Short mmCIF file of C-alpha atoms and ligand atoms in Angstrom, two decimals:
data_model
loop_
_atom_site.label_atom_id
_atom_site.label_comp_id
_atom_site.label_asym_id
_atom_site.label_seq_id
_atom_site.Cartn_x
_atom_site.Cartn_y
_atom_site.Cartn_z
CA MET A 69 -55.55 129.34 -59.81
CA GLU A 70 -55.52 125.93 -61.48
CA LYS A 71 -54.35 123.13 -59.19
CA LEU A 72 -52.07 120.25 -60.14
CA LYS A 73 -52.99 116.71 -59.15
CA HIS A 74 -49.54 115.18 -59.92
CA LEU A 75 -46.25 116.57 -61.26
CA VAL A 76 -44.83 114.13 -63.81
CA GLU A 77 -43.43 116.41 -66.54
CA THR A 78 -42.77 120.13 -66.91
CA GLN A 79 -45.14 120.49 -69.87
CA GLN A 80 -47.95 120.35 -67.28
CA LEU A 81 -46.88 123.66 -65.71
CA SER A 82 -48.54 126.84 -66.96
CA SER A 83 -46.76 130.18 -66.49
CA GLU A 84 -49.42 131.08 -63.93
CA VAL A 85 -48.62 128.00 -61.82
CA ILE A 86 -44.88 128.48 -62.18
CA PHE A 87 -44.96 132.06 -60.87
CA GLU A 88 -47.45 131.19 -58.17
CA LEU A 89 -45.05 128.48 -56.95
CA PHE A 90 -42.15 130.96 -57.06
CA HIS A 91 -44.16 133.49 -55.04
CA GLU A 92 -45.07 130.77 -52.54
CA ALA A 93 -41.40 129.70 -52.35
CA ASP A 94 -40.49 133.31 -51.47
CA GLU A 95 -43.19 133.44 -48.81
CA LEU A 96 -42.63 130.03 -47.21
CA GLN A 97 -38.89 130.59 -46.70
CA LYS A 98 -39.77 133.60 -44.47
CA SER A 99 -42.58 131.87 -42.60
CA ASP A 100 -42.82 129.35 -39.78
CA LYS A 101 -46.39 128.30 -40.68
CA LYS A 102 -47.13 124.54 -40.60
CA PRO A 103 -49.84 124.10 -43.28
CA LEU A 104 -49.15 120.35 -43.70
CA LYS A 105 -49.48 119.32 -40.04
CA GLY A 106 -51.00 115.84 -39.95
CA LYS A 107 -50.00 114.96 -43.55
CA ILE A 108 -47.55 112.20 -44.51
CA LEU A 109 -45.18 112.18 -47.48
CA ALA A 110 -43.64 108.96 -48.83
CA THR A 111 -40.32 109.17 -50.69
CA ILE A 112 -39.55 106.08 -52.78
CA PHE A 113 -36.18 106.17 -54.49
CA TYR A 114 -35.06 103.35 -56.82
CA GLU A 115 -31.93 105.36 -57.75
CA PRO A 116 -29.44 107.15 -55.46
CA SER A 117 -30.05 110.76 -54.42
CA THR A 118 -28.71 113.31 -51.95
CA ARG A 119 -30.47 116.55 -52.82
CA THR A 120 -33.87 115.53 -54.14
CA ARG A 121 -34.85 113.05 -51.45
CA LEU A 122 -33.44 114.96 -48.48
CA SER A 123 -34.81 118.34 -49.68
CA PHE A 124 -38.29 116.89 -50.11
CA GLU A 125 -38.11 115.34 -46.64
CA SER A 126 -36.80 118.59 -45.12
CA ALA A 127 -39.50 120.55 -46.99
CA MET A 128 -42.26 118.29 -45.64
CA MET A 129 -40.94 118.49 -42.08
CA ARG A 130 -40.58 122.30 -42.23
CA LEU A 131 -44.23 122.51 -43.30
CA GLY A 132 -45.29 120.46 -40.30
CA GLY A 133 -45.74 117.09 -42.04
CA ARG A 134 -44.06 113.75 -41.55
CA VAL A 135 -42.14 111.40 -43.85
CA LEU A 136 -41.97 107.71 -44.72
CA THR A 137 -38.98 106.80 -46.82
CA THR A 138 -37.28 103.97 -48.71
CA GLU A 139 -33.95 105.27 -49.96
CA ASN A 140 -32.91 102.18 -51.91
CA ALA A 141 -36.20 100.79 -53.15
CA LYS A 142 -34.49 98.75 -55.87
CA GLU A 143 -33.01 96.53 -53.16
CA PHE A 144 -35.08 97.16 -50.05
CA SER A 145 -38.67 97.26 -51.32
CA SER A 146 -40.83 94.47 -52.68
CA ALA A 147 -39.64 95.44 -56.17
CA VAL A 148 -36.97 92.81 -55.43
CA LYS A 149 -39.75 90.21 -55.35
CA GLY A 150 -41.13 91.43 -58.65
CA GLU A 151 -43.85 93.81 -57.48
CA SER A 152 -45.02 96.21 -60.20
CA ILE A 153 -44.78 100.00 -59.95
CA GLU A 154 -48.58 100.10 -60.00
CA ASP A 155 -48.99 97.72 -57.02
CA THR A 156 -46.25 99.50 -55.04
CA THR A 157 -47.94 102.84 -55.72
CA ARG A 158 -51.39 101.64 -54.63
CA THR A 159 -49.88 100.19 -51.49
CA VAL A 160 -47.88 103.26 -50.50
CA ALA A 161 -50.85 105.50 -51.30
CA SER A 162 -52.70 103.66 -48.52
CA TYR A 163 -50.14 104.98 -46.04
CA ALA A 164 -49.22 108.44 -47.36
CA ASP A 165 -50.91 111.61 -48.65
CA ALA A 166 -48.40 112.09 -51.51
CA ILE A 167 -45.55 110.10 -53.07
CA VAL A 168 -42.23 111.38 -54.36
CA MET A 169 -40.78 108.74 -56.69
CA ARG A 170 -37.40 108.40 -58.40
CA HIS A 171 -37.11 105.46 -60.77
CA PHE A 172 -34.55 104.21 -63.27
CA GLU A 173 -37.17 103.70 -66.04
CA GLU A 174 -38.38 106.53 -68.22
CA GLY A 175 -42.18 106.74 -67.85
CA ALA A 176 -42.28 105.17 -64.35
CA ALA A 177 -43.78 108.24 -62.69
CA ALA A 178 -46.46 108.49 -65.40
CA ARG A 179 -47.43 104.86 -64.75
CA ALA A 180 -47.67 105.56 -61.02
CA ALA A 181 -49.73 108.77 -61.57
CA ALA A 182 -52.13 106.94 -63.88
CA ILE A 183 -53.43 104.79 -61.03
CA SER A 184 -52.54 106.73 -57.86
CA PRO A 185 -55.27 108.21 -55.67
CA VAL A 186 -52.69 110.56 -54.09
CA PRO A 187 -50.33 113.08 -55.78
CA ILE A 188 -47.24 111.60 -57.49
CA ILE A 189 -44.19 113.79 -57.84
CA ASN A 190 -41.62 112.64 -60.39
CA ALA A 191 -38.20 112.95 -58.75
CA GLY A 192 -36.46 111.71 -61.90
CA ASP A 193 -37.44 108.86 -64.23
CA GLY A 194 -34.36 107.44 -65.97
CA GLY A 195 -33.36 109.67 -68.88
CA GLY A 196 -36.87 111.14 -68.98
CA GLN A 197 -37.61 114.16 -66.81
CA HIS A 198 -36.85 115.73 -63.43
CA PRO A 199 -39.50 118.45 -63.20
CA THR A 200 -38.80 119.75 -59.68
CA GLN A 201 -35.13 120.18 -60.61
CA ALA A 202 -36.19 122.25 -63.62
CA LEU A 203 -38.46 124.35 -61.39
CA LEU A 204 -35.66 125.09 -58.95
CA ASP A 205 -33.29 125.78 -61.83
CA LEU A 206 -35.74 128.30 -63.28
CA TYR A 207 -36.35 129.84 -59.84
CA THR A 208 -32.60 130.23 -59.43
CA ILE A 209 -32.24 131.83 -62.87
CA TYR A 210 -35.12 134.19 -62.08
CA LYS A 211 -33.66 135.17 -58.71
CA GLU A 212 -30.08 135.57 -59.95
CA CYS A 213 -30.85 137.37 -63.25
CA LYS A 214 -34.12 139.08 -62.19
CA LYS A 215 -35.70 137.88 -65.44
CA VAL A 216 -36.00 134.86 -67.76
CA ASP A 217 -37.08 136.44 -71.05
CA GLY A 218 -34.18 137.40 -73.29
CA LEU A 219 -31.53 135.22 -71.64
CA LYS A 220 -28.86 133.26 -73.51
CA ILE A 221 -28.27 129.91 -71.90
CA ALA A 222 -25.57 127.29 -72.56
CA MET A 223 -26.41 123.67 -71.66
CA ILE A 224 -23.23 121.61 -71.45
CA GLY A 225 -22.37 117.95 -71.01
CA ASP A 226 -24.61 114.89 -71.17
CA LEU A 227 -27.59 116.22 -73.10
CA THR A 228 -28.83 112.80 -74.34
CA TYR A 229 -29.50 111.22 -70.95
CA GLY A 230 -29.70 114.44 -68.94
CA ARG A 231 -33.23 114.61 -67.58
CA THR A 232 -32.64 118.00 -65.96
CA VAL A 233 -31.79 119.74 -69.24
CA ARG A 234 -34.74 118.06 -70.95
CA SER A 235 -37.16 119.30 -68.26
CA LEU A 236 -35.58 122.78 -68.30
CA CYS A 237 -35.96 123.07 -72.11
CA TYR A 238 -39.69 122.37 -71.78
CA LEU A 239 -39.99 125.13 -69.16
CA LEU A 240 -37.97 127.63 -71.21
CA GLY A 241 -40.38 127.02 -74.09
CA LYS A 242 -42.86 129.14 -72.10
CA PHE A 243 -40.67 132.27 -72.19
CA ASN A 244 -39.76 134.84 -74.88
CA ASP A 245 -36.59 135.63 -76.77
CA ILE A 246 -34.56 132.77 -75.18
CA GLN A 247 -31.49 131.47 -76.97
CA ILE A 248 -30.02 128.09 -76.06
CA ILE A 249 -26.57 126.82 -77.03
CA PHE A 250 -26.10 123.06 -76.64
CA VAL A 251 -22.48 121.97 -76.05
CA SER A 252 -21.97 118.23 -75.78
CA PRO A 253 -19.68 115.42 -76.83
CA GLU A 254 -20.64 114.07 -80.26
CA ASN A 255 -22.23 110.95 -78.74
CA LEU A 256 -24.34 112.84 -76.17
CA LYS A 257 -26.27 115.44 -78.18
CA MET A 258 -29.67 116.77 -77.25
CA ARG A 259 -32.39 114.42 -78.53
CA GLU A 260 -34.65 115.31 -81.46
CA ASP A 261 -37.88 115.41 -79.44
CA ILE A 262 -36.59 118.42 -77.45
CA LYS A 263 -35.29 120.16 -80.57
CA GLU A 264 -38.71 119.74 -82.20
CA TYR A 265 -40.42 121.13 -79.10
CA LEU A 266 -38.13 124.17 -79.09
CA LYS A 267 -38.82 124.80 -82.78
CA THR A 268 -42.57 124.70 -82.25
CA HIS A 269 -42.20 127.15 -79.35
CA ALA A 270 -39.98 129.55 -81.33
CA ILE A 271 -36.94 129.07 -79.06
CA ARG A 272 -33.71 129.67 -80.96
CA PHE A 273 -31.04 127.03 -80.39
CA GLU A 274 -27.74 125.97 -81.89
CA GLU A 275 -25.13 123.25 -81.32
CA GLU A 276 -21.56 124.27 -80.66
CA THR A 277 -18.41 122.31 -79.92
CA ASP A 278 -16.06 125.05 -78.67
CA LEU A 279 -16.89 125.70 -75.00
CA ASN A 280 -14.47 128.62 -74.66
CA LYS A 281 -16.17 130.41 -77.55
CA VAL A 282 -19.57 130.00 -75.85
CA LEU A 283 -18.63 131.01 -72.28
CA PRO A 284 -18.21 134.79 -72.85
CA GLU A 285 -21.52 134.97 -74.79
CA VAL A 286 -24.02 133.52 -72.32
CA ASP A 287 -25.90 134.63 -69.22
CA ILE A 288 -26.25 131.11 -67.79
CA VAL A 289 -23.68 128.31 -67.99
CA TYR A 290 -25.65 125.18 -67.11
CA MET A 291 -23.15 122.36 -66.61
CA THR A 292 -24.13 118.70 -66.33
CA ARG A 293 -22.34 115.52 -65.35
CA ILE A 294 -21.61 112.77 -67.88
CA GLN A 295 -23.85 110.03 -66.44
CA LYS A 296 -21.59 107.03 -66.45
CA GLU A 297 -24.39 104.86 -65.04
CA ARG A 298 -26.62 105.40 -68.13
CA MET A 299 -24.14 104.42 -70.85
CA LEU A 300 -21.72 101.76 -72.01
CA PRO A 301 -18.13 102.09 -70.71
CA LYS A 302 -16.88 102.93 -74.22
CA GLU A 303 -19.47 105.68 -74.57
CA TYR A 304 -18.35 107.15 -71.25
CA GLU A 305 -14.67 106.99 -72.17
CA ASN A 306 -15.41 108.89 -75.39
CA ALA A 307 -17.29 111.63 -73.53
CA LYS A 308 -15.60 112.24 -70.16
CA GLY A 309 -13.37 115.23 -69.62
CA LYS A 310 -14.27 116.89 -72.95
CA TYR A 311 -15.98 119.92 -71.37
CA VAL A 312 -14.66 121.16 -68.03
CA ILE A 313 -15.02 124.46 -66.12
CA THR A 314 -11.59 125.34 -64.74
CA LYS A 315 -10.08 128.36 -63.02
CA GLU A 316 -8.74 129.40 -66.47
CA ASN A 317 -11.92 129.32 -68.52
CA LEU A 318 -14.03 130.64 -65.61
CA SER A 319 -12.30 133.96 -66.39
CA LEU A 320 -14.10 133.98 -69.77
CA ILE A 321 -17.52 134.13 -68.09
CA LYS A 322 -19.10 137.60 -67.72
CA PRO A 323 -19.15 139.07 -64.15
CA ASP A 324 -22.95 139.04 -64.00
CA SER A 325 -23.40 135.60 -65.61
CA ARG A 326 -24.06 132.53 -63.49
CA VAL A 327 -22.80 128.92 -63.43
CA LEU A 328 -25.54 126.44 -62.52
CA HIS A 329 -25.32 122.69 -62.09
CA PRO A 330 -27.98 120.23 -60.85
CA LEU A 331 -25.21 118.42 -58.94
CA PRO A 332 -23.50 116.19 -58.04
CA HIS A 333 -20.54 117.53 -59.99
CA VAL A 334 -17.46 115.45 -60.71
CA GLU A 335 -14.70 116.09 -63.24
CA GLU A 336 -16.73 118.58 -65.37
CA VAL A 337 -16.15 121.24 -62.67
CA ASP A 338 -12.53 121.51 -61.63
CA LEU A 339 -12.46 124.54 -59.37
CA PRO A 340 -10.81 125.07 -55.97
CA VAL A 341 -13.38 124.87 -53.13
CA GLU A 342 -12.44 128.43 -51.99
CA LEU A 343 -13.30 129.79 -55.41
CA GLU A 344 -16.59 127.89 -55.51
CA GLN A 345 -17.43 129.49 -52.16
CA SER A 346 -16.35 133.03 -52.95
CA ASP A 347 -17.06 133.66 -56.67
CA PRO A 348 -20.58 135.14 -57.01
CA ARG A 349 -20.90 133.62 -60.51
CA ILE A 350 -20.90 130.11 -59.01
CA ALA A 351 -24.58 129.73 -58.11
CA TYR A 352 -25.02 125.98 -57.66
CA PHE A 353 -25.08 125.85 -53.90
CA ARG A 354 -27.64 128.70 -53.83
CA GLN A 355 -29.50 126.55 -56.38
CA VAL A 356 -29.44 123.66 -53.88
CA ARG A 357 -31.00 125.87 -51.17
CA ASN A 358 -33.62 127.12 -53.63
CA GLY A 359 -34.64 123.51 -54.19
CA LEU A 360 -35.82 123.30 -50.62
CA TYR A 361 -38.05 126.36 -51.01
CA VAL A 362 -39.47 125.30 -54.38
CA ARG A 363 -40.26 121.85 -53.04
CA MET A 364 -41.96 123.40 -49.99
CA ALA A 365 -44.09 125.45 -52.39
CA LEU A 366 -44.97 122.41 -54.48
CA LEU A 367 -45.90 120.24 -51.49
CA ASN A 368 -48.03 123.08 -50.17
CA HIS A 369 -49.72 123.43 -53.57
CA LEU A 370 -50.51 119.72 -53.82
CA LEU A 371 -51.46 119.03 -50.21
CA ALA A 372 -52.63 122.12 -48.34
CA ALA A 373 -56.37 122.41 -47.72
N1 CP B 75 -29.91 117.16 -58.73
C1 CP B 75 -30.26 115.96 -58.20
O1 CP B 75 -31.24 115.33 -58.65
O2 CP B 75 -29.44 115.55 -57.21
P1 CP B 75 -29.59 114.18 -56.44
O3 CP B 75 -29.35 113.05 -57.43
O4 CP B 75 -28.57 114.22 -55.33
O5 CP B 75 -31.01 114.09 -55.90
#
């Protein structure tokens, strides 16, 4: 099987690698093997995170490795003194066998990968990509629906700055007979580069404004948060609260369809906690757990002998 050196964007992933990682994720969650004993992972996060950083760290520890971390690198690394991404990467690569990096600038992970002697994993680069999120999203879709080909998927919310939906579109371009419906506020539509990519990969897509019309039609409802931190206050005011999953419109979703969300969710999901815990259509906390297994598989792929 081909082996990745870094993971910066989902276009790098062949179908063969994707399904090999999914198979490995299935195997590793049942195993107590420690294939990464003696290896060190560095996690450098210039933006906040709960799931991505902690799941990578948990994944590394479960595989027998150890972790170095800087959880607020924007303030607590030498970036404050003006150190470049390249110099930070070369430095951290002297201490660790792989680096997981989240940065606020689109293209930051690619810059790090261009000079790094150790694997770089992009944990989110501004409004660019979040490839491991897309992998765990796809793994969740595959596990929940038992297939990917032929699915109808709604992507809802902040589609302009949403790096998870961008990465997921690139992955879906590798499958057949997919239909995507984009539902977003007028000022947060999916960008043209993704639409062009989908056209060249024969993925049907449309833009819709009526969420309640879309909900009964789709197999996957992929909600996203309006990312206040990436836009002007006026832009946020124009977009917030336009598309919300509530107890009422949840009833429009088919019994075997699934609601996914990369999380964290805020006002775009307004459901009682008991319903989130009991309704099998709500899949986003299973999605969180799947992230651990997919990241174990990726670390094993990049680092195991
Ligand atoms: N989905 C995701 O990237 O979550 P965090 O920001 O908590 O890592």
